[in-house]
XYZ file of C-alpha atoms in Angstrom:
603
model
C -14.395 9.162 -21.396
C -13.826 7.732 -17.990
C -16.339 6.677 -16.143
C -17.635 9.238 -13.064
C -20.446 7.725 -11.788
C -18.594 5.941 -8.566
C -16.504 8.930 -7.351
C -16.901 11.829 -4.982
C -15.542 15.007 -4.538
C -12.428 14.324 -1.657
C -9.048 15.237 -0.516
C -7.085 14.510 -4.115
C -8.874 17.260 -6.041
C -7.151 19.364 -7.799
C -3.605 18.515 -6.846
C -1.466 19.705 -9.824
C 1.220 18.698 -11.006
C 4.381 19.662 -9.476
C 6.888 17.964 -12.435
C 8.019 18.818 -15.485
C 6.181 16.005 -17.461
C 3.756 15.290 -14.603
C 0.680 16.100 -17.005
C 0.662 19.543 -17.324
C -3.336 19.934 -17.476
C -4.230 16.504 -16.560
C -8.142 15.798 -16.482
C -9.706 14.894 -13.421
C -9.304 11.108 -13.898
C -11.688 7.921 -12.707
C -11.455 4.185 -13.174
C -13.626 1.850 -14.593
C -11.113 0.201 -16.594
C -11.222 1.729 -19.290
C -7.734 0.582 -20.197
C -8.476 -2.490 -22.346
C -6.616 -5.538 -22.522
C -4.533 -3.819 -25.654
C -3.033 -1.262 -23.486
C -1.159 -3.746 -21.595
C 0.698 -5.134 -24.490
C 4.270 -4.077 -25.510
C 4.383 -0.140 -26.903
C 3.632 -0.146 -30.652
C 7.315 -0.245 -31.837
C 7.991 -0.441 -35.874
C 10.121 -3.982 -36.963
C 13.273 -3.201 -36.596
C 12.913 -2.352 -32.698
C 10.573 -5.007 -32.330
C 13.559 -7.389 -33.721
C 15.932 -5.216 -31.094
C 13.749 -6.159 -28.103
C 13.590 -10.044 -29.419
C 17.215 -10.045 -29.650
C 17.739 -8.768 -26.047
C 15.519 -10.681 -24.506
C 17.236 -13.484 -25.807
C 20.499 -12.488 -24.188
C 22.212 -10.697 -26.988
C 24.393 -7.718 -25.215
C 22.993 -4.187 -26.292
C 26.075 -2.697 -27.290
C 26.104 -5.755 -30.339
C 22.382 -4.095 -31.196
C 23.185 -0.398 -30.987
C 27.192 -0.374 -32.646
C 28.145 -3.765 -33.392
C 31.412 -2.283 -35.310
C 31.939 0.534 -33.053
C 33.861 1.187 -29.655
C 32.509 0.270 -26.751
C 30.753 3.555 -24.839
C 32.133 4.442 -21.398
C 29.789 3.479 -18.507
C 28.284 6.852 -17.480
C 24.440 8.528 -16.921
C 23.255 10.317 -19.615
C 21.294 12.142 -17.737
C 20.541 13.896 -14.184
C 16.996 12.854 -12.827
C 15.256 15.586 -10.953
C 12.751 13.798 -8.003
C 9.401 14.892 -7.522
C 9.114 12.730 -4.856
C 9.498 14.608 -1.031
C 11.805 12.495 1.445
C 11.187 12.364 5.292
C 13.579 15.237 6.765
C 13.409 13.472 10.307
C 14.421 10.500 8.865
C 17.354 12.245 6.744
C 18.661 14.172 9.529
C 18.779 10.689 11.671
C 21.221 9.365 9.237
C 23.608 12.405 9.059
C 23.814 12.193 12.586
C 24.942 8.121 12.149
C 21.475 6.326 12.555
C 18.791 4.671 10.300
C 15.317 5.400 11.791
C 12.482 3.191 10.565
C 8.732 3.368 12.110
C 10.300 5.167 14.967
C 13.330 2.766 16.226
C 16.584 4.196 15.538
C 19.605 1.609 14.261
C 23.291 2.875 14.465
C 24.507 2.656 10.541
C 27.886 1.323 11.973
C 26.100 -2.024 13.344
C 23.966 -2.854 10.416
C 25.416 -5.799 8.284
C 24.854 -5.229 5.150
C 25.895 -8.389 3.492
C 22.420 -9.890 5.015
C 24.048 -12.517 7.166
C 22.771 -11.424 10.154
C 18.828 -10.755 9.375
C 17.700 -7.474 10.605
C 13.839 -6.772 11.150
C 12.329 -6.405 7.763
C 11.514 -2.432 7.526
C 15.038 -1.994 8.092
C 16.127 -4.412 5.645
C 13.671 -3.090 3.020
C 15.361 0.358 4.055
C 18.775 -0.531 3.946
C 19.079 -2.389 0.462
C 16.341 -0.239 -1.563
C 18.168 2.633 -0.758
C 15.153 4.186 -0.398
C 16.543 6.769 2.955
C 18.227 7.944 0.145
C 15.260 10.229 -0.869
C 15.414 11.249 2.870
C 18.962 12.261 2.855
C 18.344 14.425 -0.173
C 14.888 15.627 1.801
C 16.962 17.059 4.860
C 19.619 19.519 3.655
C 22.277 20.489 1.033
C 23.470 17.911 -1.561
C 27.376 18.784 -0.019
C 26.355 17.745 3.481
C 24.708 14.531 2.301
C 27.446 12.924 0.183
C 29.384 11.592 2.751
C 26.665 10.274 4.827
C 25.578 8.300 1.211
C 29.282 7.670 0.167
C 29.901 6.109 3.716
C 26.871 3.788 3.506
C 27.059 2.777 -0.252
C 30.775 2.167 0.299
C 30.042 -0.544 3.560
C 27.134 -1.924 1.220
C 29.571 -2.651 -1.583
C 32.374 -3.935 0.876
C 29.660 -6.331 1.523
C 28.296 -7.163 -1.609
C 30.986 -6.915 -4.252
C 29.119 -8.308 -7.069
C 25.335 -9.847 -7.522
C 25.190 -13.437 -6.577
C 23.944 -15.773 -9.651
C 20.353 -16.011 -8.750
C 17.511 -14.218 -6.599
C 16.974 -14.936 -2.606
C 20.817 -15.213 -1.696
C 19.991 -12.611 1.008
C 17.785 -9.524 1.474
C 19.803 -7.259 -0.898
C 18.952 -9.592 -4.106
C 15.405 -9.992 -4.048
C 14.174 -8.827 -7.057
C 11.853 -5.983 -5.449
C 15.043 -4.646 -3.299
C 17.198 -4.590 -6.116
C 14.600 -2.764 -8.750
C 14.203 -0.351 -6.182
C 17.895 -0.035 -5.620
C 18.799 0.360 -8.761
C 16.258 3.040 -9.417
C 17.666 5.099 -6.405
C 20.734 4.623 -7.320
C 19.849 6.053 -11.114
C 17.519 8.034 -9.805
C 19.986 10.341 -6.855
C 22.745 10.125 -9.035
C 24.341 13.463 -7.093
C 24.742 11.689 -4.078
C 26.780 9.075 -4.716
C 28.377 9.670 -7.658
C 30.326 13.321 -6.504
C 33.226 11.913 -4.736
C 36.471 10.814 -6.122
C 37.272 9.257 -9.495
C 37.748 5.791 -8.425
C 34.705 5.191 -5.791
C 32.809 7.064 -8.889
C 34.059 4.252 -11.310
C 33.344 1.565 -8.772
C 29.525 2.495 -8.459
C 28.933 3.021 -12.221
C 30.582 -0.313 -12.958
C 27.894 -2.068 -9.901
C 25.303 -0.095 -11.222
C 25.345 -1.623 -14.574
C 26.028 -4.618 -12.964
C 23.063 -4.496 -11.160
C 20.861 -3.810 -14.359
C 22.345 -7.160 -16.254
C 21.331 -9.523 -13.282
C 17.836 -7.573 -12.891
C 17.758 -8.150 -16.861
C 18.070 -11.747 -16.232
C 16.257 -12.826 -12.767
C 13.186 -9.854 -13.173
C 10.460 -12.537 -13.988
C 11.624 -14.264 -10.749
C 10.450 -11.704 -7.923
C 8.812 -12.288 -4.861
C 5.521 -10.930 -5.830
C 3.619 -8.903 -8.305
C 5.117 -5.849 -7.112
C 8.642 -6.993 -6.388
C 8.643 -7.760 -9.954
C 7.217 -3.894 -11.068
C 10.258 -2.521 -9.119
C 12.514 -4.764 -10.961
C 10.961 -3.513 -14.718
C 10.986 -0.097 -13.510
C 14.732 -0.359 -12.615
C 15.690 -2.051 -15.737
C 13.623 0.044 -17.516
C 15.127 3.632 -15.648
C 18.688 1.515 -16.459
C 18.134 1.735 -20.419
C 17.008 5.341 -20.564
C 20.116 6.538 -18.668
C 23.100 4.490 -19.564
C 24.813 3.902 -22.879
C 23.444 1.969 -25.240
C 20.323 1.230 -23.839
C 17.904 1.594 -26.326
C 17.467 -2.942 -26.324
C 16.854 -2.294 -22.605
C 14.590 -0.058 -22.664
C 12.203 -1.784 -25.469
C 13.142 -4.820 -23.289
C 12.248 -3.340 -20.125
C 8.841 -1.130 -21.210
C 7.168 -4.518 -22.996
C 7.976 -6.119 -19.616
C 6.830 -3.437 -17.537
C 3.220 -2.931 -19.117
C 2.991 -6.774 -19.113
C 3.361 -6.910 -15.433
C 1.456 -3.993 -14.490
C -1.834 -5.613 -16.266
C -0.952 -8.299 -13.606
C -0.819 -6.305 -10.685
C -3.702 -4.145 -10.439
C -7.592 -5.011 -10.906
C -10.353 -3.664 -13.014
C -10.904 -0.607 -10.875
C -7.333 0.455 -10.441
C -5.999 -1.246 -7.101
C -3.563 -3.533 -6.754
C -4.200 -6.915 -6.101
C -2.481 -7.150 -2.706
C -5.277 -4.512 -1.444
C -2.856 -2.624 0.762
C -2.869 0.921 0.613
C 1.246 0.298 1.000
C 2.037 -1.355 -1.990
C -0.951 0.874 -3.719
C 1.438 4.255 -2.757
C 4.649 2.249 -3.852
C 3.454 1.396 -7.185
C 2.445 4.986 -7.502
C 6.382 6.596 -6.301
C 7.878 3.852 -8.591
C 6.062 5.096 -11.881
C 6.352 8.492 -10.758
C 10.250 8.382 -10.480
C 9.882 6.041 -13.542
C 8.421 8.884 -15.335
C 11.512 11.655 -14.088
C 13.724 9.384 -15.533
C 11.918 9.748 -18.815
C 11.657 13.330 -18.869
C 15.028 14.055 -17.400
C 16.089 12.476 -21.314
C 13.552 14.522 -23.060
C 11.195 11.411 -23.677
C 7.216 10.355 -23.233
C 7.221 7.455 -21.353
C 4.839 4.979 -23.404
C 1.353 5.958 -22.642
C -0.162 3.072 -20.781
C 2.195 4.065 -17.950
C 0.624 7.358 -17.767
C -2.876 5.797 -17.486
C -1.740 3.049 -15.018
C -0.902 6.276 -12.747
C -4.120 7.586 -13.300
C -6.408 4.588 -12.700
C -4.036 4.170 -9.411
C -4.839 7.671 -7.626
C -8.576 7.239 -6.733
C -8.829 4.250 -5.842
C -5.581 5.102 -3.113
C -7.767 8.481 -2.482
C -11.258 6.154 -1.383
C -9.261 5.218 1.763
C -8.621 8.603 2.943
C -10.569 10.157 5.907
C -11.593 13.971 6.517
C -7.607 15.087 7.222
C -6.169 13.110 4.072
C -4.711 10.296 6.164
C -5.370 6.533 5.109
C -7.293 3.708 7.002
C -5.533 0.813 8.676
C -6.188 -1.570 5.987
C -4.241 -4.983 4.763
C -1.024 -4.524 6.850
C -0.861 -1.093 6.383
C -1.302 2.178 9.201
C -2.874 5.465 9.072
C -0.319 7.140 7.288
C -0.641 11.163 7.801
C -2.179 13.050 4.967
C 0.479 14.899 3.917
C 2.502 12.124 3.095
C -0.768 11.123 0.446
C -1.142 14.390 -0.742
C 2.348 14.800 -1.444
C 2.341 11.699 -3.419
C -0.679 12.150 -5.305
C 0.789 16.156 -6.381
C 3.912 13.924 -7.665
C 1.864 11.718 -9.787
C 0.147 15.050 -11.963
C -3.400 13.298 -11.249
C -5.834 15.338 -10.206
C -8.783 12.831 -9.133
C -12.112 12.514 -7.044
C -11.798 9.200 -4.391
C -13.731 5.799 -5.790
C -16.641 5.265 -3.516
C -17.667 1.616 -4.648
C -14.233 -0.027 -5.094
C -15.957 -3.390 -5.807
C -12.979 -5.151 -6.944
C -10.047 -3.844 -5.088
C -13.054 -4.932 -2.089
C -13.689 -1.191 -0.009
C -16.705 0.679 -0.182
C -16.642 4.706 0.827
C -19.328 6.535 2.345
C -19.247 10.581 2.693
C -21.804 11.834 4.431
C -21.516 16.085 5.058
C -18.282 15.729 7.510
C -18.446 12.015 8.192
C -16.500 9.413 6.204
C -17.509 5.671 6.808
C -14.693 2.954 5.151
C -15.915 -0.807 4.785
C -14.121 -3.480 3.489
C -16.383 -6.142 1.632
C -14.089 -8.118 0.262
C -11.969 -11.360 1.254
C -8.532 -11.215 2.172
C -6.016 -11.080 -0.968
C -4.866 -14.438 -2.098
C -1.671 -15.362 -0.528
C 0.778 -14.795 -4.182
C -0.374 -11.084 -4.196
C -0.536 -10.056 -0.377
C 2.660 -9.660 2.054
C 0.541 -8.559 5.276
C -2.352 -10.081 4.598
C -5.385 -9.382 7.263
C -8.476 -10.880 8.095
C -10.086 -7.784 7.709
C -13.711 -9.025 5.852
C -16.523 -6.631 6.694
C -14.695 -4.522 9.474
C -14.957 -0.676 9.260
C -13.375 2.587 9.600
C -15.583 6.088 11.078
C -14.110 9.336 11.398
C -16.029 13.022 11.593
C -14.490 16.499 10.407
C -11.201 14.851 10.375
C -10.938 12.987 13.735
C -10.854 9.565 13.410
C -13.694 7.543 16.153
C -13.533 3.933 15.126
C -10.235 2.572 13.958
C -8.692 -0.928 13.092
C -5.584 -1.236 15.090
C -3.114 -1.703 11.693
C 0.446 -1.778 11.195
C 1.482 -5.585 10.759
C 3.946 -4.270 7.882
C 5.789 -1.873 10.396
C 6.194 -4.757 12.620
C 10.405 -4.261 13.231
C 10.186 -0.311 14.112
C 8.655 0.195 17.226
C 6.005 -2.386 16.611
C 7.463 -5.545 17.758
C 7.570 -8.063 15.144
C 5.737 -10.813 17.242
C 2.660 -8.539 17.125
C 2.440 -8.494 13.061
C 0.518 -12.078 12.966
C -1.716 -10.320 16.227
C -2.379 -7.381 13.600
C -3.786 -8.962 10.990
C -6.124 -11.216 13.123
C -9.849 -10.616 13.005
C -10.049 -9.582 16.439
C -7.094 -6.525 15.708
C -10.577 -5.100 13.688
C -13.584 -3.645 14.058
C -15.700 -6.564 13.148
C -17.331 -9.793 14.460
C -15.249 -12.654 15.481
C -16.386 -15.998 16.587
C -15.234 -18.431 19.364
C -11.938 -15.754 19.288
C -11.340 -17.526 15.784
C -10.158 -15.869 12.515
C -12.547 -15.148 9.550
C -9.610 -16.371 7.451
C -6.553 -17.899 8.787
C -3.646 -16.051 9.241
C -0.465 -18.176 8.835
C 3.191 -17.751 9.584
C 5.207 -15.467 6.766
C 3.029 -13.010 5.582
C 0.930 -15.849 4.422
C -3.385 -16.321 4.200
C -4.913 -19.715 4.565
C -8.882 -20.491 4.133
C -11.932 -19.215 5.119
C -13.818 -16.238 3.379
C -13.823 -16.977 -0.254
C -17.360 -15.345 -1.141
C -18.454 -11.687 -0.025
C -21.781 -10.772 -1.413
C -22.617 -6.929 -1.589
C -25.507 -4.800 -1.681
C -25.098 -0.729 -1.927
C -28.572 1.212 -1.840
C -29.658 5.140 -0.941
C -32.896 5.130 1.054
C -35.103 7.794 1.862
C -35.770 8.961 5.351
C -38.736 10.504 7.101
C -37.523 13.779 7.873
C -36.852 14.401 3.840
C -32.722 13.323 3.998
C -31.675 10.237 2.910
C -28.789 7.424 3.912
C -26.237 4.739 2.623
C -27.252 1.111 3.513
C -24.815 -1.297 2.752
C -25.185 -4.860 3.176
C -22.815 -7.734 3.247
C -22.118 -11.060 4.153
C -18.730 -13.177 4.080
C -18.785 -17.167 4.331
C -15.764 -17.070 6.929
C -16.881 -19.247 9.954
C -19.278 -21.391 7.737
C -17.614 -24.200 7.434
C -16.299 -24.440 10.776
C -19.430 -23.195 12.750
C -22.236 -23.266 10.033
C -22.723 -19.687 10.442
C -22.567 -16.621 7.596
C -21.740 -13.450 8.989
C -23.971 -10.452 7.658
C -23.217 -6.789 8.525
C -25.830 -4.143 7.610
C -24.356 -0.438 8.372
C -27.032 2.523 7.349
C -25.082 6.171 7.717
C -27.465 9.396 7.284
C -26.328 11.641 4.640
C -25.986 14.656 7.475
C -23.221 12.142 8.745
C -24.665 12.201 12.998
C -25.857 8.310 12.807
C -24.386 5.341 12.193
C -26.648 2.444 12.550
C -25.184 -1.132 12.574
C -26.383 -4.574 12.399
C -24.525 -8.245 13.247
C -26.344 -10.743 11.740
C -25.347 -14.636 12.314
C -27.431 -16.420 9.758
C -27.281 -20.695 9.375
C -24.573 -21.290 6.003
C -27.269 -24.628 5.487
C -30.494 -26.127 5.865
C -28.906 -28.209 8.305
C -28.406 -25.951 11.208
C -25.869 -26.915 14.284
C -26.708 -27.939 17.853
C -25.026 -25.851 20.663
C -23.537 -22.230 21.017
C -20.674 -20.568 20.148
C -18.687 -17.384 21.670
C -19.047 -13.834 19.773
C -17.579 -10.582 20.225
C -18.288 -7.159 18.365
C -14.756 -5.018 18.493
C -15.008 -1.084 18.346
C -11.507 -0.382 18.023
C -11.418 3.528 19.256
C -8.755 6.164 17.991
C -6.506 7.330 20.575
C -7.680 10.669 21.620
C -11.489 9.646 22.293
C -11.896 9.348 25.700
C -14.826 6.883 26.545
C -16.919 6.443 29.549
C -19.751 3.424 29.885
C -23.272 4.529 30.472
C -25.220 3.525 33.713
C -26.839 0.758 32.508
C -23.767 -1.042 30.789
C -25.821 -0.460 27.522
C -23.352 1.752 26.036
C -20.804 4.359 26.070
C -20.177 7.788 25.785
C -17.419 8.804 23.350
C -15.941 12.561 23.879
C -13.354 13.703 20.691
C -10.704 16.199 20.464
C -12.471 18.683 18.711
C -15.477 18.797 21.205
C -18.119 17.235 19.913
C -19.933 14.186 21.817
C -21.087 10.478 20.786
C -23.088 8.125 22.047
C -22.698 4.214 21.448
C -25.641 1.862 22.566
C -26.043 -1.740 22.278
C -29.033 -3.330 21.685
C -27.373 -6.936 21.759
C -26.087 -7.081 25.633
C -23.807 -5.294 28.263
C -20.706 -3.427 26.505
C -17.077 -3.464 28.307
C -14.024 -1.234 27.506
C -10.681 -3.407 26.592
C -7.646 -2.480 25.850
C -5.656 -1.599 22.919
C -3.250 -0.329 20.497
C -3.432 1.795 17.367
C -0.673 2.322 14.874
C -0.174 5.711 13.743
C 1.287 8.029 10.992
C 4.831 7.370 11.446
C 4.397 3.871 11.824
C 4.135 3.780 15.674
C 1.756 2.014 18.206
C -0.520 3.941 20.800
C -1.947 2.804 23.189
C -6.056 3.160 22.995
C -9.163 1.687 23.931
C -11.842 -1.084 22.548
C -15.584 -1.372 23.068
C -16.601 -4.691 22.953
C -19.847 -6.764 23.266
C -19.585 -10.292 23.680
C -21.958 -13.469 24.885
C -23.411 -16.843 23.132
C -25.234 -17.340 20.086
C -27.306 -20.369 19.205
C -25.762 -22.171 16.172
C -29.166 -21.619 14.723
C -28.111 -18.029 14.732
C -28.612 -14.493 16.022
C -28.506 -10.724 15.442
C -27.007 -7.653 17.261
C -27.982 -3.846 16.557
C -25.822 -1.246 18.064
C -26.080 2.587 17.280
C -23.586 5.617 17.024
C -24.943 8.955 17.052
C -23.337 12.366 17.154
C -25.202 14.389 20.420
C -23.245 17.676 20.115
């Protein structure tokens, strides 16, 4: 059985499956991982397809394997995939009226150049040569009124890339991630490109399997963990639905399992930490799994439980309305987007509350969720967007979100300018301590992470209260600013079970016996959501915080004067807001300090 203990009732229960295949009466299912070691080895195969997959992965062609005497099979699909996965119709209506529109910035398809010479911003490029709007042009109307919007594209694409180059990174269309993902698409809405006339139909099918012999040879050569997941799943989609794939497919499910034990931790979440790539590993076993049924097939097992060990942990970073915190890159993507994903997958699950190894614990308390990352940064060959993000927080009550982190360094490109993506994953773009306006970890140029937290310690109790109730007290501590300032950051955050208090605790504690002379700068960032409108209290002690739906909180320092700052919040669709910061700031002795603060619901 799998393990329940560390899960809570939330917005994921009880989503059924909506696809044939999609696990019909699927169990509520929790991580622990239960999957041992074993379950990320090859599928148990009998010799002779065991000798099949040696033989292709050695570079023996499968049509030698499957009818070494016989005639060479025409290249066509065996199969039409159905997609369980919904498309954005906004998005799908920009492009029949002649624009790509990523994170909210709108790019006219004539004037993108899709051979990759001149770079665009990376959304759009991840766009572009995934073919992922193609899920959006399906989402947005009738198959007949889409074809020539995909023909039109997928024609300038291969005008621009007439055949794969002979290795990985020769521009954006052949990374290894882009081109699993491409590939998959391509397999995956067949109808749209492949209805027009005989020779454009011909052309395609001959790129397509193209497409799967260089993934077959470069796969083990992507750009990250996930990258290389795509390019499995496409090479794996690529033997299920054209001729003579049987070697690929043994091929590409042994490779597939092997690389999905490498990209995911004990409790189910990917190594990267970002919600993002956690969703995008979910879509890309989910179409993985169409393409399996649509040829009347069980995909090998361990992909099914990969899927379900993914779900809650994706679920403990959802607030009241379903949407997702602004964790690791990512934004608050809207709820129905998760919900709509987690219906595809068939998993019907209950969000992880102590995610100790993916690094976020998960506090529901009556209508209040509380979201705190204890964990360091990811290391720099799993994460894309990495943030310094240690021991910041999320709040939000009945839905409406009060304390935010401003997000959104991946979207940088859309309508978030890309020179704010290394400003987003700074300390200070969190709702957390910083000190002498440094990062906790330090956030380098590419997507990359440098030093600085490498130990979180964590500490998870209930205690009772006097009135009879009881609250969550966690405790924990990150070594970010130790070896630069001798200092250990500790936060203690206690939330009553009836979800109207938050109390919160800064503590600077010396990292050795040796404590430093002198003082160093601190702030305390309260990053607010956009619709709480905030007033300061007389006595420049606190703040009064008034939300959408009515109700009233009060925020009160008990560690100096608190000032309102500016700043920006990145929403559902990928797009900043402008909003508001609470911050308390002064000098603390090297030989340390501590700073309470309180938030309590008044009405």
């Amino acid at each position: 059985m799998l393990d329940m203990s560390a899960s809570e009732p939330g917005p994921g229960t009880g989503a059924a499956a909506s696809a044939p295949g999609a696990g019909a009466a699927a169990a509520p299912a929790e991580t622990g991982r239960d999957l041992a070691l074993a379950d990320f080895s090859p599928p148990s195969v009998h010799v002779g397809e065991r000798l099949i997959r040696m033989a292709y992965r050695m570079g023996i062609p499968g049509t030698m394997l499957t009818a070494p005497m016989g005639k060479k099979a025409r290249t066509r699909l065996l199969a039409t995939v159905s997609n369980t996965l919904p498309g954005d119709r906004v998005a799908g209506t920009a492009l029949r009226a002649g624009h790509f529109l990523v994170h909210g910035a709108k790019t006219p398809i004539a004037q993108v150049d899709y051979a990759g010479a001149a770079r665009v911003t990376p959304p759009l490029e991840k766009a572009v040569h995934s073919f992922a709007w193609l899920t959006d042009l399906e989402a947005c109307g009738p198959r007949e009124q889409g074809v020539p919007v995909a023909e039109r594209i997928l024609t300038a694409w291969l005008q621009a890339n007439p055949q794969p180059p002979a290795k990985p990174g020769k521009g954006p269309a052949w990374s290894v991630g882009n081109t699993g993902m491409r590939l998959m698409n391509w397999l995956v809405h067949a109808p749209l490109i492949l209805s027009g006339e005989k020779a454009l139909r011909s052309r395609i099918l001959g790129h397509i399997s193209a497409t799967a012999r260089w993934l077959d040879r470069h796969v083990t050569r992507g750009e990250d963990r996930l990258a290389e997941v795509a390019g499995w799943c496409g090479i794996t989609a690529a033997g299920l639905l054209l001729p003579d794939g049987r070697p690929r497919r043994l091929y590409g499910e042994a490779g597939l399992i092997k690389a999905l034990g490498e990209l995911i931790g004990d409790d189910g979440g990917v190594l990267s930490r970002s919600p993002l790539a956690q969703m995008e590993a979910i879509a890309l076993l989910v179409r993985l799994r169409n393409c399996y049924n649509a040829t009347r097939r069980d995909p090998p097992e361990a992909i099914e439980r990969v899927i379900e060990m993914l779900v809650p942990p994706l679920l403990a970073l959802t607030h009241g309305d379903g949407s997702l915190g602004s964790w690791q890159g990512g934004w608050a993507i809207d709820g129905e987007d998760v919900s709509a994903l987690v219906a595809a997958s068939g998993v019907r699950a209950r969000p992880l509350r102590d995610v100790r190894q993916w690094g976020y614990q998960r506090v529901l308390a009556n209508k209040t969720t509380l979201q705190f990352d204890t964990s360091p940064p990811p290391m720099p060959q799993h994460a894309r967007y990495g943030c310094a993000s240690t021991l910041a927080f999320e709040l939000s009550h009945a839905g409406h979100r009060v304390i935010v982190n401003c997000g959104g360094a991946a979207s940088g490109g859309g309508l978030v300018p890309v020179r704010l993506e290394q400003g987003l994953r700074a300390t200070a773009a969190h709702s957390t301590l910083t000190l002498d306006d440094a990062n906790s970890t330090a956030i380098l140029i590419n997507g990359m992470i440098g030093s600085g937290v490498s130990q979180v310690d964590v500490d998870r109790k209930t205690l009772p209260q006097d009135n009879g109730s009881t609250a969550t007290r966690i405790e924990a501590s990150h070594n970010g600013y130790a070896a630069r300032y001798g200092l250990t950051h500790q936060r203690i955050l206690i939330l009553r079970d009836d979800g109207t208090e938050l109390r919160g605790e800064d503590l600077l504690l010396p990292s050795s016996r040796k404590g430093k002379r002198g003082k160093v700068g601190f702030a305390i960032r309260f990053h607010l959501a956009p619709d709480v409108d905030v007033a300061l209290t007389a006595d420049g002690q606190g703040a009064g915080l008034a939300l959408s739906d009515g109700s009233y909180w009060q925020f009160r320092s008990g560690a100096g004067d608190v000032t309102i700052e500016d700043s920006l919040w990145v929403d559902g669709q990928g797009r900043p807001q402008a909003t508001q910061q609470l911050v308390i700031q002064g000098l603390v002795s090297r030989g340390g300090g501590n700073f309470g603060w309180l938030l309590k619901k008044m009405s």
